[in-house]
Every structure is written in C-alpha cells, then in structure tokens.
Amino acid sequence: MRPLDRLLAEGKFFSGSVAASQMGVSRAAVSKQIARLRKEGYLIESVRGKGYVLVPRFDGLLPLEILARLRTRVLGRNPTLLDTVDSTQNFLRGLAEQGAAEGTLVVALEQRSGKGRASRCWSSPPGGLWFSLLLRPSLPIHQVSILTLMFGVAVARALMLHGIPASLKWPNDVLVRGRKICGILLEASSDPEKVEYVIAGIGLNVNFSTADLPDEVKERAVSTLDILGRRLDRAELLSTILMHAEAMYEGLPSSISGILDAWRLFSCTLGAPVTISSYGRIIEGKALDVAQDGALLVETEGGVEKVYSGDVTIKSTT
Ligand code: BTN
C-alpha cells in the first residue's frame, strides 16, 4: 500500500510533514495528493496543529473507507470498488489468475449480470452489498463446501449484531422471516491434488426495498431496509462479516467442528421435513445433520442419504 493510503486507512491524524517524509516528497506534493483524493470522493479533514484525517462517510465504500473499518488481518486487505460490473466473481477471477493475494476483495455498487447458484441470475441493484473474496485455502477439495457454511455463519452473526434474527438454509441461503436476505456462491479452481483458489461471492440485500425487485424474486426476498426501515452502513457490515469469517477461517481445518456447531445453531433446515432437488433427482425426507464435509444427511424411506448439492424446500408441517 502507498504510504499516504496507509496513513489515511489508519484513521488517525497525521501531519503533512510525516506524510512528506514517508512519501519522500514535499509537503506541497502531499497537499496535492490530498486534493486528488478529495476529488475522488474521500472526506479528509485538515486541522491546524493536528494534520489530516480520513473521515469515512456513512455507507462509504471507497477502498480507503473500507480499509479504515476493517478489523481483519488478511480478508479484505486489498479492496477494489467498482461502480458497475457484470459480476464481481468474474472480475476477481481475472485477478486470481494473475496471482492476486489471499483476501483480495472486489465490491461492486451494482452488477449487470450477478451470478447465483446453479447458473441462476442474481438481482444486484444499487444499495446492496455485492462482493467477492479470494481465498487460497489449504483444504482438500472435498472440504471446500465448509466455506459456504462458514460464510453463512459469519453473515448470520453480523446480522444478529444489528438485531436481525437470521437463519441458515442448507447449503447457501441466509433467511430472515423465511425470506432470502443473502446468498453465497463458491467457485473453486483446483486440480485433483489441491485447491488453487476459491472465489467466495456474497450478495446481501441491504439498502434497497425488495418491493423494487423483479416479480419472480420479490416474494421470496427481503432486505435489511425492509426489516429495519433505515439504511445500514455497508462498509461496517462488510467489516463485521469479514471479521467473523476470518476468526473461523484462520483456524481451519481444526475449526471445522466449531463451524458446523455454529451452523447447526442458526439452521432452519435440520429437523425439518425437506424436499431436495439434486442433479435432477428429488429426495424427500427429514434433514438430520451436516457432515464434516458440509454435506446434508437426510433420513429417507430408503435410509440415510448424504446430499452434496441441491435446492432445499422446507415442507410446512401445518
Ligand atoms: C445464490 O444464492 O444463488 C448465490 C448468490 C451470490 C450472489 C453474489 S453477489 C456478489 C457475487 N457476484 C456474483 O455475481 N454473485 C455473487
């Protein structure tokens, strides 16, 4: 990171002369750089005798505003903000192929063709929190699905901190009041030996009303704005999600049991009668548990089945 960016991202006052000496330029050159950053949208205050300080704007998602709020060591430490993009997944894959570091983050204000699971479209209007995160986990490929459950737990915990009671529907949905508030999409590049990288995409409905979504999705969707009736600071929410995710991610693979226990606590799937559509098959039964590799164990008429992927419908018992 450039010295001036680092000073600003720390969120503390620093003097023009400290910045000048770290940058190896004159104080006039520092104030020119500050003027350029202000033009980009940053709110940088200057106080006589104290120097400059970055003041993150409410809901500001510019890279230094994200960095100023981050409480992680790795995840999110290299952020890019795009006004619009087809999909943050595709954009980040390009960076991953060029060797981008673990934790690289791409956030978009809107996506033109956001990707959901099973090649579905993901509506991504302005106001949502749409991001992809690059991971280079040292996990065998058959355990990568754990990361979907891990991000579900991280999102549910972050929402709880805002007083929003979330539940998790296997494998990748975060629900509030039975409606989807967040979806998680994991795309991995691997060879038979090891996982090269994983792109974890998270789409969280935040500062827009789901009444404005297309008809086919709005009945099943909900946003934090719908629930709270006020806007949330997306950078803060992002930072909280990443903080929870990193706490679990750092401990892998030994944290798997803890991740599964946390997932079970938030689950609205376990114990319920379910219908699962998986690779063209319909599986009916009772969701019993999640296995160590993230698969769902379902008690069917023919015995316990291990389901690795699919769309779950929770059957109403009333
Ligand atoms: C799903 O529930 O089907 C997964 C939805 C994942 C959406 C996110 S938004 C950020 C990232 N970029 C995409 O194109 N998709 C994911």
Coordinates of C-alpha atoms and ligand atoms in Angstrom, one line a residue:
M1 CA 0.0 0.0 0.0
R2 CA 1.3 3.5 -0.7
P3 CA 2.4 5.4 2.4
L4 CA -0.3 8.1 2.1
D5 CA -3.0 5.4 1.7
R6 CA -1.7 3.6 4.7
L7 CA -1.7 6.7 6.9
L8 CA -5.3 7.6 5.8
A9 CA -6.5 4.0 6.3
E10 CA -5.3 4.1 9.9
G11 CA -8.0 6.7 10.5
K12 CA -5.8 8.8 12.8
F13 CA -4.4 12.3 12.4
F14 CA -1.0 12.6 10.7
S15 CA 0.9 15.7 9.9
G16 CA 1.8 16.9 6.4
S17 CA 5.5 16.6 7.3
V18 CA 5.2 13.0 8.4
A19 CA 3.4 12.1 5.2
A20 CA 6.0 14.1 3.2
S21 CA 8.9 12.2 4.8
Q22 CA 7.3 8.8 4.4
M23 CA 6.5 9.5 0.7
G24 CA 9.8 11.2 0.0
V25 CA 8.2 14.3 -1.4
S26 CA 7.5 17.9 -0.4
R27 CA 4.6 19.0 1.7
A28 CA 3.1 20.8 -1.3
A29 CA 3.1 17.4 -3.1
V30 CA 1.3 15.9 -0.2
S31 CA -1.4 18.5 -0.2
K32 CA -1.8 18.0 -4.0
Q33 CA -2.3 14.2 -3.4
I34 CA -4.9 15.0 -0.7
A35 CA -6.7 17.3 -3.1
R36 CA -6.8 14.5 -5.7
L37 CA -8.3 12.0 -3.1
R38 CA -10.9 14.6 -2.1
K39 CA -11.9 14.8 -5.8
E40 CA -12.3 11.0 -5.8
G41 CA -14.9 11.4 -3.0
Y42 CA -12.9 11.0 0.2
L43 CA -13.7 13.2 3.1
I44 CA -10.3 14.2 4.5
E45 CA -10.3 16.8 7.2
S46 CA -7.4 19.0 8.0
V47 CA -7.0 20.6 11.4
R48 CA -4.3 23.1 12.2
G49 CA -1.7 21.6 14.5
K50 CA -3.0 18.1 14.0
G51 CA -2.8 17.5 10.3
Y52 CA -5.0 15.3 8.1
V53 CA -7.5 12.6 9.0
L54 CA -9.8 10.4 6.8
V55 CA -13.4 10.5 7.9
P56 CA -15.2 7.5 6.4
R57 CA -18.6 8.7 5.2
F58 CA -21.7 6.9 6.3
D59 CA -22.1 3.9 4.0
G60 CA -19.0 4.9 2.1
L61 CA -17.4 2.0 0.2
L62 CA -14.4 3.6 -1.3
P63 CA -11.3 1.4 -0.8
L64 CA -9.7 3.5 2.0
E65 CA -13.1 3.8 3.7
I66 CA -13.3 0.0 3.7
L67 CA -9.7 -0.3 5.0
A68 CA -10.4 2.2 7.8
R69 CA -13.2 0.0 9.1
L70 CA -11.5 -3.4 8.6
R71 CA -10.7 -5.4 11.8
T72 CA -9.1 -8.4 9.9
R73 CA -5.5 -9.3 9.2
V74 CA -5.9 -10.8 5.7
L75 CA -9.5 -10.9 4.5
G76 CA -10.4 -7.7 2.6
R77 CA -7.0 -6.2 3.0
N78 CA -6.7 -5.4 -0.8
P79 CA -10.1 -3.8 -1.8
T80 CA -11.3 -2.7 -5.2
L81 CA -14.6 -0.8 -5.6
L82 CA -16.3 -1.0 -9.0
D83 CA -19.3 1.3 -9.8
T84 CA -20.7 -1.4 -12.1
V85 CA -19.5 -4.8 -13.3
D86 CA -21.1 -7.9 -14.9
S87 CA -20.2 -10.0 -11.9
T88 CA -17.6 -9.4 -9.1
Q89 CA -16.9 -13.2 -9.4
N90 CA -15.7 -12.8 -13.0
F91 CA -13.7 -9.7 -12.2
L92 CA -12.0 -11.4 -9.2
R93 CA -11.2 -14.5 -11.2
G94 CA -9.2 -12.3 -13.6
L95 CA -7.2 -11.0 -10.6
A96 CA -6.8 -14.5 -9.1
E97 CA -5.4 -15.8 -12.4
Q98 CA -2.8 -13.0 -12.3
G99 CA -1.7 -14.2 -8.8
A100 CA -3.7 -11.8 -6.6
A101 CA -3.1 -12.4 -2.8
E102 CA -5.4 -14.2 -0.5
G103 CA -8.0 -11.9 0.9
T104 CA -8.3 -9.7 -2.2
L105 CA -11.7 -8.1 -2.2
V106 CA -13.9 -6.8 -5.0
V107 CA -17.0 -4.8 -4.2
A108 CA -19.5 -3.5 -6.8
L109 CA -22.2 -0.9 -6.3
E110 CA -24.3 -2.8 -8.8
Q111 CA -23.9 -5.9 -11.0
R112 CA -25.3 -6.2 -14.5
S113 CA -25.4 -10.0 -14.5
G114 CA -24.9 -11.1 -11.0
K115 CA -24.4 -14.9 -10.7
G116 CA -26.4 -17.1 -8.4
R117 CA -26.1 -20.8 -7.7
A118 CA -26.9 -23.3 -10.4
S119 CA -26.3 -20.7 -13.2
R120 CA -29.2 -18.5 -11.9
C121 CA -29.2 -14.7 -12.2
W122 CA -28.7 -12.7 -9.0
S123 CA -30.5 -9.3 -8.9
S124 CA -27.9 -6.8 -7.8
P125 CA -29.4 -3.3 -7.8
P126 CA -27.6 -0.3 -6.2
G127 CA -27.9 -0.3 -2.4
G128 CA -26.9 -4.0 -2.0
L129 CA -23.7 -5.4 -0.7
W130 CA -22.2 -7.3 -3.6
F131 CA -18.7 -8.7 -3.1
S132 CA -16.3 -11.4 -3.9
L133 CA -13.3 -12.5 -1.8
L134 CA -10.3 -14.5 -2.9
L135 CA -9.2 -17.4 -0.7
R136 CA -6.3 -19.8 -1.1
P137 CA -7.3 -22.4 1.5
S138 CA -5.2 -25.3 2.4
L139 CA -8.2 -27.6 2.4
P140 CA -8.8 -30.7 0.2
I141 CA -11.4 -30.1 -2.5
H142 CA -14.0 -32.3 -0.8
Q143 CA -14.0 -30.0 2.2
V144 CA -14.3 -26.7 0.4
S145 CA -18.1 -26.6 0.9
I146 CA -17.4 -25.9 4.5
L147 CA -16.6 -22.4 3.4
T148 CA -20.2 -21.8 2.3
L149 CA -21.4 -22.8 5.7
M150 CA -18.7 -20.7 7.3
F151 CA -19.7 -17.5 5.4
G152 CA -23.4 -18.3 6.3
V153 CA -22.5 -18.2 10.0
A154 CA -20.4 -15.0 9.5
V155 CA -23.3 -13.2 7.8
A156 CA -25.9 -14.5 10.3
R157 CA -23.7 -13.3 13.2
A158 CA -23.2 -9.9 11.6
L159 CA -27.0 -9.5 11.1
M160 CA -27.6 -10.5 14.7
L161 CA -25.5 -7.6 15.8
H162 CA -27.9 -5.4 14.0
G163 CA -30.8 -7.0 15.8
I164 CA -31.8 -9.0 12.7
P165 CA -32.5 -12.7 13.6
A166 CA -31.2 -14.7 10.7
S167 CA -31.4 -18.4 10.0
L168 CA -29.5 -20.6 7.6
K169 CA -31.0 -22.9 5.0
W170 CA -28.6 -25.5 3.6
P171 CA -26.4 -25.0 1.7
N172 CA -26.1 -21.3 1.0
D173 CA -29.1 -19.2 2.0
V174 CA -29.4 -16.8 4.8
L175 CA -33.1 -16.2 5.6
V176 CA -34.9 -13.7 7.7
R177 CA -38.6 -14.3 8.3
G178 CA -38.5 -17.2 5.9
R179 CA -37.3 -14.9 3.0
K180 CA -33.8 -14.8 1.5
I181 CA -31.7 -11.9 2.6
C182 CA -28.3 -13.2 1.4
G183 CA -26.9 -15.8 -1.0
I184 CA -23.4 -17.3 -1.0
L185 CA -21.7 -18.6 -4.2
L186 CA -18.4 -20.5 -4.0
E187 CA -16.4 -21.0 -7.2
A188 CA -13.2 -23.1 -6.9
S189 CA -10.3 -23.6 -9.2
S190 CA -8.5 -26.8 -8.4
D191 CA -6.6 -29.8 -9.7
P192 CA -7.1 -33.3 -8.4
E193 CA -4.3 -32.7 -5.8
K194 CA -5.2 -29.3 -4.4
V195 CA -7.3 -26.2 -4.4
E196 CA -5.6 -23.4 -6.2
Y197 CA -8.1 -20.7 -5.2
V198 CA -11.7 -20.2 -4.2
I199 CA -13.8 -17.2 -5.0
A200 CA -16.4 -16.6 -2.4
G201 CA -19.2 -14.4 -3.6
I202 CA -21.7 -12.9 -1.2
G203 CA -24.8 -11.0 -2.1
L204 CA -26.6 -9.3 0.8
N205 CA -29.8 -7.3 0.3
V206 CA -29.2 -4.1 2.3
N207 CA -30.2 -0.6 1.4
F208 CA -32.9 -1.1 -1.1
S209 CA -36.5 -2.2 -0.9
T210 CA -37.1 -5.7 -2.3
A211 CA -40.5 -4.4 -3.5
D212 CA -38.5 -3.0 -6.4
L213 CA -37.0 -6.4 -7.4
P214 CA -38.4 -8.3 -10.4
D215 CA -41.7 -10.1 -9.6
E216 CA -40.3 -13.6 -9.7
V217 CA -37.9 -12.8 -6.9
K218 CA -39.5 -10.2 -4.7
E219 CA -42.0 -12.6 -3.0
R220 CA -39.1 -14.7 -1.6
A221 CA -36.6 -11.9 -0.9
V222 CA -36.1 -9.4 2.0
S223 CA -33.6 -6.7 2.8
T224 CA -32.2 -5.1 5.9
L225 CA -34.0 -1.9 4.8
D226 CA -37.3 -3.8 4.7
I227 CA -36.8 -5.1 8.2
L228 CA -35.2 -2.1 10.0
G229 CA -36.8 0.7 8.0
R230 CA -33.4 2.5 7.9
R231 CA -30.2 2.3 5.9
L232 CA -27.2 0.5 7.3
D233 CA -23.5 1.3 6.8
R234 CA -22.5 -1.4 4.3
A235 CA -18.7 -1.0 4.9
E236 CA -19.3 -1.6 8.6
L237 CA -21.5 -4.7 7.8
L238 CA -18.8 -5.9 5.4
S239 CA -16.1 -5.4 8.0
T240 CA -18.1 -7.4 10.6
I241 CA -18.8 -10.3 8.2
L242 CA -15.1 -10.5 7.3
M243 CA -14.1 -10.3 11.0
H244 CA -16.3 -13.3 11.8
A245 CA -15.3 -15.2 8.7
E246 CA -11.6 -14.7 9.4
A247 CA -11.9 -15.9 13.0
M248 CA -13.2 -19.2 11.7
Y249 CA -11.1 -19.3 8.5
E250 CA -7.8 -18.9 10.4
G251 CA -8.5 -22.0 12.5
L252 CA -9.1 -24.3 9.5
P253 CA -9.1 -27.3 9.4
S254 CA -9.4 -27.7 13.1
S255 CA -12.2 -25.1 13.3
I256 CA -14.5 -27.3 11.2
S257 CA -16.3 -28.8 14.1
G258 CA -16.9 -25.4 15.6
I259 CA -18.1 -24.0 12.3
L260 CA -20.6 -26.9 12.0
D261 CA -21.8 -26.4 15.6
A262 CA -22.4 -22.7 14.9
W263 CA -24.2 -23.5 11.6
R264 CA -26.4 -26.0 13.4
L265 CA -27.4 -23.3 15.9
F266 CA -28.6 -21.0 13.1
S267 CA -30.0 -23.8 10.9
C268 CA -33.7 -23.8 9.9
T269 CA -33.1 -26.9 7.9
L270 CA -32.1 -29.5 10.5
G271 CA -35.0 -31.5 11.9
A272 CA -37.4 -30.3 9.2
P273 CA -39.1 -32.4 6.5
V274 CA -37.5 -31.4 3.2
T275 CA -37.7 -31.9 -0.5
I276 CA -34.4 -31.6 -2.3
S277 CA -33.9 -31.3 -6.0
S278 CA -30.4 -32.6 -6.6
Y279 CA -29.0 -33.2 -10.1
G280 CA -32.4 -34.0 -11.5
R281 CA -33.4 -36.2 -8.6
I282 CA -36.0 -35.5 -6.0
I283 CA -35.1 -36.6 -2.5
E284 CA -37.7 -36.5 0.3
G285 CA -37.1 -37.0 3.9
K286 CA -36.0 -35.3 7.2
A287 CA -32.8 -33.3 7.4
L288 CA -30.8 -34.9 10.1
D289 CA -27.4 -33.2 10.3
V290 CA -24.5 -31.7 8.4
A291 CA -21.5 -33.9 7.9
Q292 CA -17.8 -33.0 8.4
D293 CA -17.5 -32.1 4.7
G294 CA -20.6 -29.9 4.7
A295 CA -23.0 -32.4 3.1
L296 CA -26.5 -32.7 4.3
L297 CA -27.6 -36.0 5.9
V298 CA -31.2 -36.8 5.1
E299 CA -33.3 -39.6 6.5
T300 CA -35.3 -41.0 3.6
E301 CA -37.5 -44.1 3.3
G302 CA -34.6 -46.0 1.9
G303 CA -32.2 -45.0 4.7
V304 CA -29.8 -42.0 5.4
E305 CA -28.7 -40.2 2.2
K306 CA -25.7 -37.9 2.0
V307 CA -26.6 -34.9 -0.2
Y308 CA -23.8 -32.8 -1.6
S309 CA -25.7 -30.2 -3.5
G310 CA -29.2 -29.2 -4.3
D311 CA -32.2 -26.9 -3.8
V312 CA -33.9 -27.5 -0.5
T313 CA -37.6 -26.8 0.1
I314 CA -38.6 -27.0 3.7
K315 CA -42.1 -28.5 3.9
S316 CA -44.6 -26.8 6.1
T317 CA -45.8 -29.2 8.8
T318 CA -49.1 -27.3 9.3
Ligands
BTN1 C1 -27.2 -17.7 -4.6 O1 -27.9 -17.7 -3.5 O2 -27.6 -18.2 -5.6 C2 -25.8 -17.1 -4.6 C3 -25.8 -15.6 -4.9 C4 -24.5 -15.0 -4.8 C5 -24.5 -13.5 -5.3 C6 -23.2 -12.8 -5.1 S1 -23.3 -11.1 -5.3 C7 -21.5 -11.0 -5.3 C8 -21.0 -12.1 -6.1 N1 -21.0 -11.8 -7.5 C9 -21.9 -12.5 -8.2 O3 -22.1 -12.5 -9.4 N2 -22.5 -13.4 -7.4 C10 -22.1 -13.3 -6.0

